[in-house]
Coordinates of C-alpha atoms in Angstrom, one line a residue:
X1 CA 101.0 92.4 105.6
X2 CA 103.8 93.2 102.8
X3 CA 103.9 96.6 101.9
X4 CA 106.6 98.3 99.5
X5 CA 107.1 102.2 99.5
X6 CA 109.3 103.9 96.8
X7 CA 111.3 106.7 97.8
X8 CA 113.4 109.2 96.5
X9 CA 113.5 111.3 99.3
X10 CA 115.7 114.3 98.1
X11 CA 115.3 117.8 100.1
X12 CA 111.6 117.7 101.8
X13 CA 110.2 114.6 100.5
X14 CA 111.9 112.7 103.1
X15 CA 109.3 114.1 105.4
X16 CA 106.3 113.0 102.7
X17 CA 107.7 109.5 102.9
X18 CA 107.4 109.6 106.8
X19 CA 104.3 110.9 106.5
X20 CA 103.0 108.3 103.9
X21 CA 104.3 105.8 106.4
X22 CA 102.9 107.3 109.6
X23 CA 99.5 107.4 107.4
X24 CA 99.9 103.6 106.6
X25 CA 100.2 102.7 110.1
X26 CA 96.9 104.6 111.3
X27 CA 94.9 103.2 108.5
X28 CA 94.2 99.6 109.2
X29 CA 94.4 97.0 112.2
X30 CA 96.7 94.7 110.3
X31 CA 100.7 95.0 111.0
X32 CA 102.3 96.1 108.3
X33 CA 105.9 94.9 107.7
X34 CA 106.7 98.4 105.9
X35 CA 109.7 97.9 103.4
X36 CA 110.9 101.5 101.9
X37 CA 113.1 101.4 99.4
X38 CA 115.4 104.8 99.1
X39 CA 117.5 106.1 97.0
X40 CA 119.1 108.6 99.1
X41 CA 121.0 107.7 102.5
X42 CA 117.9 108.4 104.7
X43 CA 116.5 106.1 107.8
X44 CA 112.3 106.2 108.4
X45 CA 111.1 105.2 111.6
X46 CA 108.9 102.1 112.1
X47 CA 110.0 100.6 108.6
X48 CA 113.3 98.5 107.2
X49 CA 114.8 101.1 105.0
X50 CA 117.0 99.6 102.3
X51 CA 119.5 102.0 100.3
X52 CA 119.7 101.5 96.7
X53 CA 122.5 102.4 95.1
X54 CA 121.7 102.1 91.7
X55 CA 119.8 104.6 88.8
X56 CA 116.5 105.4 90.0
X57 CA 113.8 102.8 88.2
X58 CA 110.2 102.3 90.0
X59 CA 109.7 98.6 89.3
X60 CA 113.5 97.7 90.0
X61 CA 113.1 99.3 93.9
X62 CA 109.8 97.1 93.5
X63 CA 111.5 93.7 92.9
X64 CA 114.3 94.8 95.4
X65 CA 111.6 95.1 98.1
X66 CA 109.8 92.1 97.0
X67 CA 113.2 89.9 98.7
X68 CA 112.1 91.0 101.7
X69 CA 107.9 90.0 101.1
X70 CA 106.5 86.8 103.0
X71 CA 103.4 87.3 103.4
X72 CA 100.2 85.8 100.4
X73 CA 99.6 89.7 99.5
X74 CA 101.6 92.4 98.5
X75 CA 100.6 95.7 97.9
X76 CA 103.6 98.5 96.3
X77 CA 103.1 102.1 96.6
X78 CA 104.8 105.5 95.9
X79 CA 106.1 108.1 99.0
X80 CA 103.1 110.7 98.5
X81 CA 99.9 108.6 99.8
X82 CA 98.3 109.5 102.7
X83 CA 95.8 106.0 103.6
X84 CA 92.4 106.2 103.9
X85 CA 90.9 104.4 107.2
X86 CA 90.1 100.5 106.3
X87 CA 91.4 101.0 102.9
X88 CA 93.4 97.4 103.0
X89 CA 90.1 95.9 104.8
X90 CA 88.2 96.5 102.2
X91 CA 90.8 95.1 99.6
X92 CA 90.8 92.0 101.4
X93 CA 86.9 91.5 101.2
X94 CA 87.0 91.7 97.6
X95 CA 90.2 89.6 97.3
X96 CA 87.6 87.0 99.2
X97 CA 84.5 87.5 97.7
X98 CA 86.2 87.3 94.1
X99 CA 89.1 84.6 93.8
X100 CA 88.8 85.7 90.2
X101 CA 90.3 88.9 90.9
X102 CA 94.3 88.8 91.4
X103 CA 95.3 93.0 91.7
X104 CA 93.7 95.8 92.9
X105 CA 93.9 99.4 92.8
X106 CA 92.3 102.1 95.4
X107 CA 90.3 105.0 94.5
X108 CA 91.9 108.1 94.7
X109 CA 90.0 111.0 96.1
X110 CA 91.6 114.4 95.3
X111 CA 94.1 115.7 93.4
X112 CA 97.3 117.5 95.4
X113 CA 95.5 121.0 95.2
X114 CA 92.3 119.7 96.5
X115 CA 90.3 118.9 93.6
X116 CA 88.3 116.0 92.8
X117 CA 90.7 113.5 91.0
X118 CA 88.7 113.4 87.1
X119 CA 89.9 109.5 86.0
X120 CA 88.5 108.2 89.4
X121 CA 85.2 110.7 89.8
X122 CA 83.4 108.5 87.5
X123 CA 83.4 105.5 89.8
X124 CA 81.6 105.4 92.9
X125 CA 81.2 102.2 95.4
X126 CA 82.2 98.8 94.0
X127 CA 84.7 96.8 92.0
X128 CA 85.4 97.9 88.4
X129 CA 87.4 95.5 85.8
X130 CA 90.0 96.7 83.8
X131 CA 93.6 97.5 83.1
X132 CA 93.5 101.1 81.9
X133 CA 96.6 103.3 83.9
X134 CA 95.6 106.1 86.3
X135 CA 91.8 104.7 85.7
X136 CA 91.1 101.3 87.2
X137 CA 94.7 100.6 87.3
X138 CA 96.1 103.7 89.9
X139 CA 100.3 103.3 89.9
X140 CA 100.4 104.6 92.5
X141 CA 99.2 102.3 95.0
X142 CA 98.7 98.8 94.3
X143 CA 97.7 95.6 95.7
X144 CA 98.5 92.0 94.8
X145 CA 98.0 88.1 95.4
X146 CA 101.7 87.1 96.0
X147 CA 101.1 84.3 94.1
X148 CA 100.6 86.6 90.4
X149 CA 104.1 87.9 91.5
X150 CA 105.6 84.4 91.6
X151 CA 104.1 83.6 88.3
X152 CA 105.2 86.7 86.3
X153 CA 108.7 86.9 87.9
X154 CA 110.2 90.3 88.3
X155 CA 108.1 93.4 87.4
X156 CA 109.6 94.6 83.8
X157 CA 112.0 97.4 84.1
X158 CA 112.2 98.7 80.4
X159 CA 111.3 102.3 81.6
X160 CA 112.6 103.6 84.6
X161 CA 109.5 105.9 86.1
X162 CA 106.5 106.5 83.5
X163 CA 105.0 103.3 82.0
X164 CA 105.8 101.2 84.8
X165 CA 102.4 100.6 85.4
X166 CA 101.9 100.3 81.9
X167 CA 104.2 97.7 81.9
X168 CA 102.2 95.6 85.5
X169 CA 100.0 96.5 83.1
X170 CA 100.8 94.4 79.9
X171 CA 102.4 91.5 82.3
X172 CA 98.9 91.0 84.0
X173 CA 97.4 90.5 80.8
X174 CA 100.1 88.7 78.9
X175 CA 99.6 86.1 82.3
X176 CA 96.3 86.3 82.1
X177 CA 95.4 87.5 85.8
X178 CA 92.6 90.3 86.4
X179 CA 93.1 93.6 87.4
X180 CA 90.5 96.1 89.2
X181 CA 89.9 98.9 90.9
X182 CA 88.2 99.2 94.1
X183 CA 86.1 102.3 94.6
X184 CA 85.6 101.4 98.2
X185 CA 89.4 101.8 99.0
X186 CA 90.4 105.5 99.5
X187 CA 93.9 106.7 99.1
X188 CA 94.9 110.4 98.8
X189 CA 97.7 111.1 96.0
X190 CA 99.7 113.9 96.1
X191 CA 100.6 113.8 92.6
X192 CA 104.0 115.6 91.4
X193 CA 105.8 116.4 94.5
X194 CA 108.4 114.1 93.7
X195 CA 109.0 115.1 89.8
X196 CA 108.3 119.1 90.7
X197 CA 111.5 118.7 92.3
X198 CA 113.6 117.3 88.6
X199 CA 114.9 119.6 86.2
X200 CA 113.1 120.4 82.6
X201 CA 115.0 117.9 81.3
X202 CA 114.9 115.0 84.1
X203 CA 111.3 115.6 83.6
X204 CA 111.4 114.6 80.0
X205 CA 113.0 111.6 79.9
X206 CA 111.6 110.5 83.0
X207 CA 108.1 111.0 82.2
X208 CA 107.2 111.4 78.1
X209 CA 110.4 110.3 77.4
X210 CA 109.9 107.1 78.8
X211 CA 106.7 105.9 75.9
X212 CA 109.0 105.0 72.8
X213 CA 110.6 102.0 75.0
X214 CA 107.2 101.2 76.3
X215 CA 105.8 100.8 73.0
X216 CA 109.0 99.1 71.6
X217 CA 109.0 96.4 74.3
X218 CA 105.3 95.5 73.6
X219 CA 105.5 96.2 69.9
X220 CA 102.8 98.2 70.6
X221 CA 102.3 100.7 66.6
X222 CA 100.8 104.3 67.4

C-alpha cells in the first residue's frame, strides 16, 4: 500500500514526521511503501525519503510522490497524524462494499489541545457523501482509487498550501468521481504545528492569502 507524507521538517517537526511514520506502521497489517517527501535535507527511518528542492507547494510534493506509487490505492497525508488502529482496513471495506465511491477521508478525533474536533463531531459511524474541506473531505489525510489519479492527471498546484484540498476538491467533481468521509476511520491531527513555526507574514500568504487564486482558477464569484 502507497502512502505519501508531506514534510517540512524544519527544527522539531522532523521528529512529528518520524512519529507520524512510526504511527503508520503500528496501525494496520498491510505493508506500507511509505514515500516522504521533504523539503529539508533530513533522512526518516523505515521510508524512501525524497528531497525536494523546489518552493514548498502541498500538491506538487503530492504528484512528486505519486512517481514512486504502484500499487491500485493511494492514500496522501500531512507530517502531524498520528494513525488510528485499522484505520486503512476499514477504508478498504468501504472501497469494496461501494465501487461508487472513489476517495475517502478519515474522521478526525481531537483537535491538537485535546478537544473534540467541531467539523467531524457531527458524524458518528458510517460513510457520509460530500466534498465539503475539513468536513467530509479532511486534507489532511486522504485516500484514493489510483485509478481517479490516472484520470485527473497531476493534482492542481495553483496554491501552494491552503486550498489544495479545495482544489482535489473541484478536480473530483469536475471528473465526476465521489468523495466521502469515513467516520469509521480514526486519525488524530495535530493541526498547526507546522505553520506555528512561519512568520506573520509566511502565514498570510500561505494560508488566507492563498483564496484569491483559488477562486480565480475556478472562476469561482464571492
Amino acid at each position: 500500500m502507497d502512502i505519501i507524507i508531506i514534510s517540512c521538517g524544519k527544527n522539531e517537526l522532523n521528529l512529528m514526521t518520524q512519529q507520524t511514520i512510526n504511527s503508520l506502521i503500528e496501525s494496520d497489517v498491510f505493508n506500507f511503501n511509505i514515500i516522504v517527501v521533504e523539503s529539508e535535507p533530513i533522512k526518516y527511518e523505515n521510508c524512501l525519503t525524497i528531497k525536494c528542492d523546489d518552493p514548498f507547494n502541498y500538491n506538487h510534493f503530492v504528484n512528486i510522490g505519486l512517481s514512486y506509487c504502484h500499487s491500485d490505492i493511494v492514500s496522501f497525508c500531512n507530517n502531524d497524524l498520528i494513525f488510528h488502529k485499522n484505520w486503512l482496513t476499514s477504508h478498504m471495506k468501504v472501497f469494496e462494499k461501494f465501487p461508487e465511491i472513489h476517495s475517502l477521508s478519515p474522521k478526525c478525533d481531537v483537535w491538537k489541545d485535546g478537544s473534540i474536533y467541531k467539523k467531524h463531531s457531527k458524524f458518528n459511524k458510517g460513510v457520509y457523501l460530500g466534498f465539503e474541506t475539513g468536513s467530509e473531505l479532511a486534507g489532511w489525510c486522504i485516500t484514493v482509487r489510483k485509478k481517479v489519479l490516472n484520470q485527473i492527471g497531476k493534482l492542481d498546484t495553483t496554491t501552494s498550501f491552503w486550498y489544495s484540498d479545495n482544489n482535489y476538491a473541484m478536480q473530483l467533481i469536475k471528473h465526476k468521481f465521489q468523495h466521502a468521509l469515513n467516520a469509521d476511520a480514526l486519525v488524530t491531527h495535530l493541526f498547526g504545528r507546522s505553520s506555528s513555526l512561519l512568520t506573520k507574514e509566511e502565514f498570510e500568504q500561505m494560508t488566507i492569502g492563498q483564496k484569491k487564486s483559488f477562486l480565480k482558477r475556478w472562476n469561482i464569484n464571492m
